[in-house]
Short mmCIF file of C-alpha atoms and ligand atoms in Angstrom, two decimals:
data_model
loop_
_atom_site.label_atom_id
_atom_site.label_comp_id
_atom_site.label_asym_id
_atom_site.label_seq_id
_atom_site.Cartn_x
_atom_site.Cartn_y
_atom_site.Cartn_z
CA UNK A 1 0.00 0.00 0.00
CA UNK A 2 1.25 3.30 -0.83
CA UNK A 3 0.66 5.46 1.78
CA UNK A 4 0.80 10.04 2.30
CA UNK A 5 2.14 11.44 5.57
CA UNK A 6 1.12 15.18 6.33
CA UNK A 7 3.46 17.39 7.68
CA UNK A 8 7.27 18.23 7.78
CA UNK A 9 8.62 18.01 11.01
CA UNK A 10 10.38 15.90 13.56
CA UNK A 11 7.41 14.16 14.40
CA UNK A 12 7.26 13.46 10.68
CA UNK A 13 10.40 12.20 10.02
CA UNK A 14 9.68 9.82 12.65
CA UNK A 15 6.03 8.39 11.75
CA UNK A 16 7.58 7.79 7.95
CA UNK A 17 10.48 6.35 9.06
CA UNK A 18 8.17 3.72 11.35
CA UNK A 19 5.73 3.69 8.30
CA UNK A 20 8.24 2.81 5.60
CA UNK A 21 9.16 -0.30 8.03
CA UNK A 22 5.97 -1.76 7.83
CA UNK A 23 4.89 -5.25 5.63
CA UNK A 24 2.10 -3.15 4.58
CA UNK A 25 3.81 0.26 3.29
CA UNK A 26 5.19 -0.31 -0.41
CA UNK A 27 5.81 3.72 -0.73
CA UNK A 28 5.36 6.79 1.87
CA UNK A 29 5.11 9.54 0.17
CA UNK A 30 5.35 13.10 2.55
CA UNK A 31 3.91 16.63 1.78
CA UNK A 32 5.74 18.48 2.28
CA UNK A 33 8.15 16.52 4.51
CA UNK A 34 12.17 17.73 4.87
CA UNK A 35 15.79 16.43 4.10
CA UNK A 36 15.52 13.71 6.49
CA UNK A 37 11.85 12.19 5.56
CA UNK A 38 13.62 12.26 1.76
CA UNK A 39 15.51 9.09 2.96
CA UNK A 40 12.72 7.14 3.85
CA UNK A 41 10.47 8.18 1.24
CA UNK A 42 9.47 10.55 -1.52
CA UNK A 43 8.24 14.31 -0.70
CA UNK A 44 5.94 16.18 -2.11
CA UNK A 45 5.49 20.23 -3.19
CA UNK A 46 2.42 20.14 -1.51
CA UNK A 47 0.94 21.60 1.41
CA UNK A 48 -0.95 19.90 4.65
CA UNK A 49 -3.72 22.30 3.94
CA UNK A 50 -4.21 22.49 0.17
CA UNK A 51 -6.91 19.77 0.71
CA UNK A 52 -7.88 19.92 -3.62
CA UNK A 53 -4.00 18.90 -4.26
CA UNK A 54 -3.97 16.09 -1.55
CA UNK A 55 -7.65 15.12 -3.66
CA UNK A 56 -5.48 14.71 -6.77
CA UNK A 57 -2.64 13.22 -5.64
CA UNK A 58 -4.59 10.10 -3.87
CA UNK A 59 -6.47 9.56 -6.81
CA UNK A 60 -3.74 9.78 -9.19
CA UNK A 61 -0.96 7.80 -7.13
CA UNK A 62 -3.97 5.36 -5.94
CA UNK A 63 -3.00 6.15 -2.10
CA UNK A 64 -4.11 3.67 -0.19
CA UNK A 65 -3.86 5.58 3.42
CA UNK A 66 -3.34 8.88 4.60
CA UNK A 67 -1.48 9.81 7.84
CA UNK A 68 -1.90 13.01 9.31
CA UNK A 69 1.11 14.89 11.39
CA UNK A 70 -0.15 18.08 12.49
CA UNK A 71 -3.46 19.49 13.99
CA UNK A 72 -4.10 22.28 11.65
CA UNK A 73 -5.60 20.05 8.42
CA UNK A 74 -7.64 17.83 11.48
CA UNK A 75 -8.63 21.42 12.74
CA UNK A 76 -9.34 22.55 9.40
CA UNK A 77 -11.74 18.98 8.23
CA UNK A 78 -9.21 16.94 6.00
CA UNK A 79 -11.15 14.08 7.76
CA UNK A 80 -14.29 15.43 6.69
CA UNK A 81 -13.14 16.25 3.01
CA UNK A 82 -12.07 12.90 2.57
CA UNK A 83 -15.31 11.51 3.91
CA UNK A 84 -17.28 13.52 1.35
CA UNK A 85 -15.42 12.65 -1.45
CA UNK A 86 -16.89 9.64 -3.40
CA UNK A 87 -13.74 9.08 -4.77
CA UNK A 88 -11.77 9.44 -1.46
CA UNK A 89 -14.43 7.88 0.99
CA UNK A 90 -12.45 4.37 1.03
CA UNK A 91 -9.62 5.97 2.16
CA UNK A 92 -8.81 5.70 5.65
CA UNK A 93 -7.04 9.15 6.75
CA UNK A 94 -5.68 8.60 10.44
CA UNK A 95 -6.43 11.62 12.61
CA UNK A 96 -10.55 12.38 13.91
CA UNK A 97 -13.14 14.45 12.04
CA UNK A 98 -12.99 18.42 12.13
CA UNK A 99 -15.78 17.53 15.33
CA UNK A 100 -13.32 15.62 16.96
CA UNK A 101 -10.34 17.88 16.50
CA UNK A 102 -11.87 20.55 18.61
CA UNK A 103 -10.23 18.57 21.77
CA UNK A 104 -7.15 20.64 20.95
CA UNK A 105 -9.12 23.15 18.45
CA UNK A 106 -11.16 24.78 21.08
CA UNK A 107 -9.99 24.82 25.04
CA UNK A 108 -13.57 25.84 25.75
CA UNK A 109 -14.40 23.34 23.90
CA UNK A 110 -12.57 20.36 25.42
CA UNK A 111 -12.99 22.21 29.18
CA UNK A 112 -16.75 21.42 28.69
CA UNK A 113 -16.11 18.05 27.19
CA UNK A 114 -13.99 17.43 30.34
CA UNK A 115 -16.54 18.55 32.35
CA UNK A 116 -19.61 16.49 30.87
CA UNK A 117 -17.39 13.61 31.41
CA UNK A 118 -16.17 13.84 34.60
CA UNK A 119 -12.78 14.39 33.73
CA UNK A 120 -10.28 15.77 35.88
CA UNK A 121 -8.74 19.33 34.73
CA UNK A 122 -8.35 22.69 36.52
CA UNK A 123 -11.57 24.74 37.34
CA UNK A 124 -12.00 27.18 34.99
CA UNK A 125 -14.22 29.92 33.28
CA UNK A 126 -14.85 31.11 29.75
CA UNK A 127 -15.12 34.83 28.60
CA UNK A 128 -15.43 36.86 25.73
CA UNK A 129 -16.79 39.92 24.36
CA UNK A 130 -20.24 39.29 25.99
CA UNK A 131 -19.10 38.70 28.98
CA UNK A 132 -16.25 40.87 29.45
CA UNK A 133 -16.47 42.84 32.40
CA UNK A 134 -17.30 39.73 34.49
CA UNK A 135 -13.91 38.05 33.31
CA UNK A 136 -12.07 40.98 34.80
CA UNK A 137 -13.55 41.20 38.04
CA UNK A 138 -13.37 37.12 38.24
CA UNK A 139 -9.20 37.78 37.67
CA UNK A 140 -9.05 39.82 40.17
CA UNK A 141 -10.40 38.08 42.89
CA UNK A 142 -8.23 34.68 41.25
CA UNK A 143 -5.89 33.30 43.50
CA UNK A 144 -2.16 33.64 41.77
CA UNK A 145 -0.67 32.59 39.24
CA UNK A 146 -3.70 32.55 37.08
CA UNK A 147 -3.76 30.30 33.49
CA UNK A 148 -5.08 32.60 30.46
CA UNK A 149 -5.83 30.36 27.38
CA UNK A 150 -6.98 31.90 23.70
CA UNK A 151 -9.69 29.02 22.99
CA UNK A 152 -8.64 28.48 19.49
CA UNK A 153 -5.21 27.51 18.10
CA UNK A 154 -2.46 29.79 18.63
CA UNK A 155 0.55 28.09 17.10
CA UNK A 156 1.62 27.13 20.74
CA UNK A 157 1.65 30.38 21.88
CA UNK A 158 -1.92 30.89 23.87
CA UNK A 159 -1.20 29.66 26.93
CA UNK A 160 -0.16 32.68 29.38
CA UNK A 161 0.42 31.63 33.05
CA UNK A 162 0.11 35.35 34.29
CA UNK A 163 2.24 36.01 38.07
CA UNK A 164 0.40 39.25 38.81
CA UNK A 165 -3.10 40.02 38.99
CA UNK A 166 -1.88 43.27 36.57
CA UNK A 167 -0.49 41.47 34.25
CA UNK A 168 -3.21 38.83 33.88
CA UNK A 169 -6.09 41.96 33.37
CA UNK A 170 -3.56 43.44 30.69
CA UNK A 171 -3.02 39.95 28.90
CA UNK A 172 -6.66 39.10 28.71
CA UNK A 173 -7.53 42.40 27.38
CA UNK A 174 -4.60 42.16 25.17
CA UNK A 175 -5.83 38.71 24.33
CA UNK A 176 -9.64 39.62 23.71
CA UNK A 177 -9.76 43.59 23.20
CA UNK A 178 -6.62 43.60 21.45
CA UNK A 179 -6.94 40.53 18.96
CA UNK A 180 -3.47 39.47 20.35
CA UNK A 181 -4.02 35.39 18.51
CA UNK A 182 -6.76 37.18 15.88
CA UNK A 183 -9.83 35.06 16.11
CA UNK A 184 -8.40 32.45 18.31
CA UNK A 185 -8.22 34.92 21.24
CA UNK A 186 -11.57 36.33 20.82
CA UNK A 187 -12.80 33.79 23.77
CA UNK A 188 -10.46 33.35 26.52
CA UNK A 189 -10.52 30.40 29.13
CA UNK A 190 -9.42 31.47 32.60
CA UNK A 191 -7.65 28.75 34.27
CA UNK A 192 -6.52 27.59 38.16
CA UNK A 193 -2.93 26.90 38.00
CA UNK A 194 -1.89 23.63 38.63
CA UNK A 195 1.36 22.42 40.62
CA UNK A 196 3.04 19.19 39.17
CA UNK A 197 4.86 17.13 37.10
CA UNK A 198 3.94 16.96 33.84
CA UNK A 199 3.87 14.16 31.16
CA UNK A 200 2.19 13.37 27.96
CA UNK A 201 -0.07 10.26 27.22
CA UNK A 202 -0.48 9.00 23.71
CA UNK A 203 -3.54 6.90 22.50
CA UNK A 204 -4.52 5.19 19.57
CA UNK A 205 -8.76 5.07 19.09
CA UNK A 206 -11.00 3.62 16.67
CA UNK A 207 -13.98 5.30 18.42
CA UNK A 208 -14.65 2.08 20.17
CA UNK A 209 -11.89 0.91 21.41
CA UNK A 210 -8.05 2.25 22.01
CA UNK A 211 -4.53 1.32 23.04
CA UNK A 212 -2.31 3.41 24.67
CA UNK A 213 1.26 3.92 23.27
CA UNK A 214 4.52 4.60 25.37
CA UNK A 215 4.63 7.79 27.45
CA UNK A 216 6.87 10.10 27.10
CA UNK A 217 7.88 13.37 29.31
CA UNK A 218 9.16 16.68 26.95
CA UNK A 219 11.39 19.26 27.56
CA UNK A 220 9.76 22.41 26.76
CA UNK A 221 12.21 25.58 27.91
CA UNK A 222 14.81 26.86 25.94
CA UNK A 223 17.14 26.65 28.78
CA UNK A 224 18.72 24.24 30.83
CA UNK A 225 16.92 23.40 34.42
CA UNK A 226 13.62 24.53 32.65
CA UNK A 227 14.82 27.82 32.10
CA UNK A 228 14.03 30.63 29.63
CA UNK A 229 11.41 30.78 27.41
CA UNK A 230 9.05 27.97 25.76
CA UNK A 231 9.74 26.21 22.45
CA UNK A 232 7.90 23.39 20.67
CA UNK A 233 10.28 21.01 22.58
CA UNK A 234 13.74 20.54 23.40
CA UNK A 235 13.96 17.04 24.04
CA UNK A 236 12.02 13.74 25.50
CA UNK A 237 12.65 10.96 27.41
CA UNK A 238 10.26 7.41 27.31
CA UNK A 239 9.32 5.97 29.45
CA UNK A 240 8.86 8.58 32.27
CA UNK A 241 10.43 7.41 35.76
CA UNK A 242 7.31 8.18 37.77
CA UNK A 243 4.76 6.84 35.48
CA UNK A 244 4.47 3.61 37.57
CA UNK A 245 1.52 0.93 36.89
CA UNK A 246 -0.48 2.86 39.61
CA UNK A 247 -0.22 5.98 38.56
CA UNK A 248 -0.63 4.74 34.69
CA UNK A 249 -4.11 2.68 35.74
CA UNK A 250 -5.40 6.42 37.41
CA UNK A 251 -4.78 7.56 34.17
CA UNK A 252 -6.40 4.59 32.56
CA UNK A 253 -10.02 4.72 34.57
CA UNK A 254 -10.21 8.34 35.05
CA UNK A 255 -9.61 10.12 31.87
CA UNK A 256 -8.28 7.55 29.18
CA UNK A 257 -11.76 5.57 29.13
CA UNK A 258 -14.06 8.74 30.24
CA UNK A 259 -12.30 10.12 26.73
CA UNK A 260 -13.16 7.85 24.32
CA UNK A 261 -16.26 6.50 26.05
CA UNK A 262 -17.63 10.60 25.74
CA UNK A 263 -16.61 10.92 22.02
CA UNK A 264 -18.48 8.20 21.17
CA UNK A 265 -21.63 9.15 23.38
CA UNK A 266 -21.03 12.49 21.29
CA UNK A 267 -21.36 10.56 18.26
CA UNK A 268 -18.17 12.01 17.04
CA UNK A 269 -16.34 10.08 14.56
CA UNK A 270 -12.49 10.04 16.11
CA UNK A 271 -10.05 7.08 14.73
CA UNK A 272 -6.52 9.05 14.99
CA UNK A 273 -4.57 9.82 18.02
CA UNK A 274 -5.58 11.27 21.22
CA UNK A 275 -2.59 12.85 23.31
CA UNK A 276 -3.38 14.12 26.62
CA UNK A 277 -1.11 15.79 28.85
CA UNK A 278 -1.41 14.95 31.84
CA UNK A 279 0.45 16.90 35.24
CA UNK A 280 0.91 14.39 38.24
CA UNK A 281 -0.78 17.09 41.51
CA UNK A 282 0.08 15.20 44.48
CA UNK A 283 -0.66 11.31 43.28
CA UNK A 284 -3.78 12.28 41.28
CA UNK A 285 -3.90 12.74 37.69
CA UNK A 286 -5.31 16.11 35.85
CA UNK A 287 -5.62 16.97 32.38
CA UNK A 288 -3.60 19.84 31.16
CA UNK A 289 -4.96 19.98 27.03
CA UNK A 290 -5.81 17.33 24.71
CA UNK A 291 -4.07 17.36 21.42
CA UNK A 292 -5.67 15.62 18.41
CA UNK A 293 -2.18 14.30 17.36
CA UNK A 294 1.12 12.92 18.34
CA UNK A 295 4.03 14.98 20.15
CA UNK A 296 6.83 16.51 18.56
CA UNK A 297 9.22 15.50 20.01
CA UNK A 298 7.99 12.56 21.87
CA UNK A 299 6.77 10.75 18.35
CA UNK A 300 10.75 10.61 17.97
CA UNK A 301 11.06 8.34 21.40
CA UNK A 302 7.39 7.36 21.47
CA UNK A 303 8.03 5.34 17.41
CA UNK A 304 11.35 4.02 18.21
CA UNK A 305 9.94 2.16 21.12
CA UNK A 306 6.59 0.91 19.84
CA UNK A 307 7.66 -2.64 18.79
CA UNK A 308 3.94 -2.87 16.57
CA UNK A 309 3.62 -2.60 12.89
CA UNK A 310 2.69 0.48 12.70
CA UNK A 311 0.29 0.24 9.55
CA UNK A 312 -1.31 -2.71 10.95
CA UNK A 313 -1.82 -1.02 13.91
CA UNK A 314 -3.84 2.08 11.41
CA UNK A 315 -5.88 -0.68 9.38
CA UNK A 316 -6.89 -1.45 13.06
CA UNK A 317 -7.98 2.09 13.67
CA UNK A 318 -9.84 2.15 10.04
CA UNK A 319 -11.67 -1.13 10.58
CA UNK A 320 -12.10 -0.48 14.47
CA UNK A 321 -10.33 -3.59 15.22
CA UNK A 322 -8.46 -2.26 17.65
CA UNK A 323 -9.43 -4.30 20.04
CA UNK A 324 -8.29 -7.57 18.38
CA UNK A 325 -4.42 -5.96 18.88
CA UNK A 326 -1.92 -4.86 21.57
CA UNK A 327 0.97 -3.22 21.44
CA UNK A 328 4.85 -4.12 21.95
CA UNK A 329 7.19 -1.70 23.90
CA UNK A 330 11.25 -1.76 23.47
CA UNK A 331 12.69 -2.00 26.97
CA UNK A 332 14.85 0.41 27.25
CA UNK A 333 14.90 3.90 27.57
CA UNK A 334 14.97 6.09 24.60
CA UNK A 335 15.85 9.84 24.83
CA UNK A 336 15.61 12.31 22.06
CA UNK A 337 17.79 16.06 22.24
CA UNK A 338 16.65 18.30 19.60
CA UNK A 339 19.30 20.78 17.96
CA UNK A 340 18.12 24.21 17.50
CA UNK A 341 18.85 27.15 14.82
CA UNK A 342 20.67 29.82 17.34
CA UNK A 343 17.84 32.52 18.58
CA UNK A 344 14.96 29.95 18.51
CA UNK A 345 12.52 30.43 20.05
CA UNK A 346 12.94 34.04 18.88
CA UNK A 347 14.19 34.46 15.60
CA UNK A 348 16.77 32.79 13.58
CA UNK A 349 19.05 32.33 10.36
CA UNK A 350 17.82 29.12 8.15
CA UNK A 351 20.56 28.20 5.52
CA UNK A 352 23.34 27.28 7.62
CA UNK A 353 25.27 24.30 5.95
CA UNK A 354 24.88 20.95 8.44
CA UNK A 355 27.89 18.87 8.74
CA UNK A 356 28.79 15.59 10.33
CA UNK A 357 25.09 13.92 9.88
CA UNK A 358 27.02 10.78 8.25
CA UNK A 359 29.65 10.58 11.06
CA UNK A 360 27.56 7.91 13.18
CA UNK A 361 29.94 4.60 13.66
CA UNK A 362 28.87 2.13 11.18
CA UNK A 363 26.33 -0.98 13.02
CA UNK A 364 25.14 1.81 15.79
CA UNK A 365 21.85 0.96 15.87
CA UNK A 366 21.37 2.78 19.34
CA UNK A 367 21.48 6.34 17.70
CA UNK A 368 18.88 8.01 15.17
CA UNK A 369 18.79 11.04 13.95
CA UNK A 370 15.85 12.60 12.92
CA UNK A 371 15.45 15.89 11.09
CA UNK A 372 13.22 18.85 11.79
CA UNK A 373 13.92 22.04 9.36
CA UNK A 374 15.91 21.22 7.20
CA UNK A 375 16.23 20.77 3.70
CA UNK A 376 18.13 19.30 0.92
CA UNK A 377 19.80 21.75 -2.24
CA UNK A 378 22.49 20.60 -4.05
CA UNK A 379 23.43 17.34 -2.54
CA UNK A 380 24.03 19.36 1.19
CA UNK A 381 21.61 19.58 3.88
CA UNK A 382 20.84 23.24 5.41
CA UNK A 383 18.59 24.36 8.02
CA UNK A 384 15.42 25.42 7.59
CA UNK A 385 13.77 26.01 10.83
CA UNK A 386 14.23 26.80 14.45
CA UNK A 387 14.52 23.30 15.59
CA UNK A 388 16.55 21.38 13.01
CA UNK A 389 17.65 18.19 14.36
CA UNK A 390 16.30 15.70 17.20
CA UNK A 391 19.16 12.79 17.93
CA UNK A 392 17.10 9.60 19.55
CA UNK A 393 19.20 6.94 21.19
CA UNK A 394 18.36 3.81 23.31
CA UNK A 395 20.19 2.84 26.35
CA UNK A 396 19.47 1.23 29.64
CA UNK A 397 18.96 4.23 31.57
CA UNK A 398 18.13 7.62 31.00
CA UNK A 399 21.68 9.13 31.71
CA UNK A 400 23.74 6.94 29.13
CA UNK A 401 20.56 7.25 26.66
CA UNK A 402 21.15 11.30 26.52
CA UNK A 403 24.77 10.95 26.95
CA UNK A 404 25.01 8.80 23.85
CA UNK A 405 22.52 11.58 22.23
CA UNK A 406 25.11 14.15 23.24
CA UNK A 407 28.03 12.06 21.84
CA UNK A 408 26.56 12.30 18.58
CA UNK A 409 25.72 15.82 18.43
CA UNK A 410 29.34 16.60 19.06
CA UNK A 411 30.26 15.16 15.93
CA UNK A 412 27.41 17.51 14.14
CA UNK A 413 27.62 21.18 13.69
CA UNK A 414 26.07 24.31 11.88
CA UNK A 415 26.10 27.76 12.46
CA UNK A 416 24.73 28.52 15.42
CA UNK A 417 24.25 25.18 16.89
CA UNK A 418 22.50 25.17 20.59
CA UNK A 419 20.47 21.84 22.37
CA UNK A 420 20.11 21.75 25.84
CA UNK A 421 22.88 18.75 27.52
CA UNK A 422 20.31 18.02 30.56
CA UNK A 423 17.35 16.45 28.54
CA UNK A 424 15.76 14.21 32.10
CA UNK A 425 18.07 15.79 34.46
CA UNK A 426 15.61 15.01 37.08
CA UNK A 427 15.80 11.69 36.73
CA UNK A 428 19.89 10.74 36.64
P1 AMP B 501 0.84 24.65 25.37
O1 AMP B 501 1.59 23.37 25.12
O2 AMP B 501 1.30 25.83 24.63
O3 AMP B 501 -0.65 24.47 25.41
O4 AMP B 501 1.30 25.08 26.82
C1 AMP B 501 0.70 24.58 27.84
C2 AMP B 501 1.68 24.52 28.96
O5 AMP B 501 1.30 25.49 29.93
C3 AMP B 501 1.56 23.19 29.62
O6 AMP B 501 2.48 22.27 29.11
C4 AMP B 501 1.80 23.52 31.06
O7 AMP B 501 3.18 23.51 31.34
C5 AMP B 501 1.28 24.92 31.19
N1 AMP B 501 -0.09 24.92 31.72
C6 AMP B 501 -1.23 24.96 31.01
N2 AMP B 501 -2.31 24.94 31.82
C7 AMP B 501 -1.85 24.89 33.08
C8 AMP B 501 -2.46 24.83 34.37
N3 AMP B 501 -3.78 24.86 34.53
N4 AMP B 501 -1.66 24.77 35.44
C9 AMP B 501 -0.31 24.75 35.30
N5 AMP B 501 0.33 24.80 34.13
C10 AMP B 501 -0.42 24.87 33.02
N1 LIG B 502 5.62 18.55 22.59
C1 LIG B 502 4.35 19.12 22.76
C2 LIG B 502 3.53 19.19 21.54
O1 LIG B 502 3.80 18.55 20.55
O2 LIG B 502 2.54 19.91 21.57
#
């Protein structure tokens, strides 16, 4: 089966590596894809969201399966496109219906999911324009810090935990008044902070039934120690130390099977992945977001262990057979240090000439790299994003795993080179 990956990132690199493993997969084709998802497969000049192209390219390739990285074309009803399409309908795209996809869509949204459910998450309200004036006065009396979320999607920038009570009044009118994420700020959750340890929780649904893949914890802060400002990730680790089988079964009962149980009470049509983050408050799990998608970069620990076929496991999914599987998880630990452009999160120079990406010892098998933004000209590989790199390795513990990450890295350079050396530096 030939099958189309969405997306271009590391997360990507990493599902069409998996994919192109599989008994199933004769070709994986990836729009657009980057430098590193060229080696496992053929990309594409096409974009996530030009739905018409992805139309035309199915039908004339005869692609039997579509995979879908990101949450913008979920957002945005590629599920829903493909179901309306005569011609597309047998196609099984992984990833739930534009319904579905307001878990991470809409915080409101998935707040009031959580809360028909019974699904543990901070107490919150919603606001916006019609309400306004009672949003302010219900900041100030909010204990401190206070969580402001823009309900709609904000390219991972509308969550604002706000120190001062100033700060939080200026932010939401910023967020609301001010049309600080354009229409995805116009409604504004207001959020109890929570104190924990966070990790993030992948599952696999066919609407009826699910498995749940390895764990994984990121990194988020540019900084080492958690330090500095927030990226899209810095690094993983799977599994996560403190995930034990009783904390893991709490997660299980309380908001793993409330989930999918509620989506299909909803009647909405979800066979993709669910990832929930979860943050650990005493020994009680609470749901931070839902995501409609895998993590970037836990996909690049969370694929390397998963011992499953990974297309068998998505025919699953399309037939909801889930149930009739279960999956297979590597031993050991797997850690992942991403390699950013120098400035990210702010900005940053793409073009920089990457060296040393073929100096890995021949037979290492514990080591992959997997690329983020870059791209291929000319037989060289440049950058071609703020995170450019993510090196995954496999050891027995979490300290040799990033250590043989680091190793690596040392060998690879560009301009401007920066990762963080402490990736699960609470856990050596
Ligand atoms: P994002 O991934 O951009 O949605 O950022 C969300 C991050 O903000 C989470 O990973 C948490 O670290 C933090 N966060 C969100 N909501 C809360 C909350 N209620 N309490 C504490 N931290 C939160
Ligand atoms: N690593 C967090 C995310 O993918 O949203």
């Amino acid at each position: 089966m030939k099958i189309l990956l969405l997306g271009s990132g590391g997360r990507e690199h990493a599902l069409a590596w998996k994919l192109a493993q599989s008994s199933h997969c004769s070709a994986v084709y990836i729009a657009p894809g980057n430098a590193g998802t060229a080696q496992v497969g053929t990309n594409l000049d096409l974009s996530p969201l030009d739905f018409e192209g992805i139309r035309k390219f199915c039908t004339l390739e005869g692609i039997g399966m579509v995979v879908v990285g990101p949450e913008e074309p979920l957002v945005k009803g590629i599920v829903d496109f493909f179901a309306a399409d005569p011609s597309l309908r047998k196609i099984p795209v992984i990833g739930p219906s534009a319904d579905g996809a307001r878990l991470e869509g809409s915080k409101a949204f998935s707040k009031r999911f959580m809360e028909r459910h019974g699904i543990p998450t901070a107490a919150y309200r919603e606001f916006d324009s019609s309400n306004y004036t009672e949003g302010i006065a219900w900041i100030q009396q909010h204990p401190l810090p206070v969580v402001l979320k823009a309900d709609g999607l904000a390219a991972g920038k509308g969550v604002v935990i706000c120190q001062s009570t100033l700060e939080a009044v200026a932010e939401y009118e910023l967020m609301i008044q001010g049309s600080k994420f354009g229409e995805a700020s116009s409604k504004v959750v207001v959020e109890e902070f929570l104190t924990g340890i966070e990790l993030s929780i992948f599952v696999l649904t066919d609407g009826k039934h699910f498995l749940t893949l390895p764990e994984a914890k990121d990194y988020k802060r540019v900084g080492e120690g958690d330090k500095g400002p927030n990226t899209g990730g810095m690094g993983a680790v799977s599994p996560v130390p403190f995930a034990d089988t009783a904390f893991m079964d709490k997660i299980t009962q309380r908001i793993i099977v409330p989930t999918v149980q509620g989506l299909g009470a909803e009647n909405i049509d979800y066979r993709g992945f669910i990832f929930i983050g979860v943050i650990k408050v005493g020994d009680d799990p609470f749901v931070i977001e839902y995501n409609c998608r895998l993590g970037d970069p836990e996909t690049e620990v969370v694929m390397p262990r998963l011992k499953n076929d990974l297309v068998e496991l998505f025919l699953a999914v399309a037939g909801q057979k889930l149930d009739e599987l279960t999956i297979g998880e590597e031993e050991r630990t797997a850690c992942t240090i991403v390699a950013v452009s120098g400035g990210y999160p702010g900005s940053y120079e793409k073009g920089r000439p990457i060296t040393g990406l073929d100096q890995l010892p021949a037979g290492d098998t514990d080591s992959l790299v997997f690329h983020a933004g870059t791209r291929a000209e000319n037989g060289a590989v440049l950058t071609n994003g703020g995170r450019v790199l993510c090196i995954t390795s496999f050891a027995e513990t979490v300290y040799e795993a990033v250590d043989k990450s680091r190793d690596v890295l040392e060998k690879i350079y560009f301009e401007g080179i920066y990762y963080r050396r402490d990736i699960g530096y609470e856990f050596l």
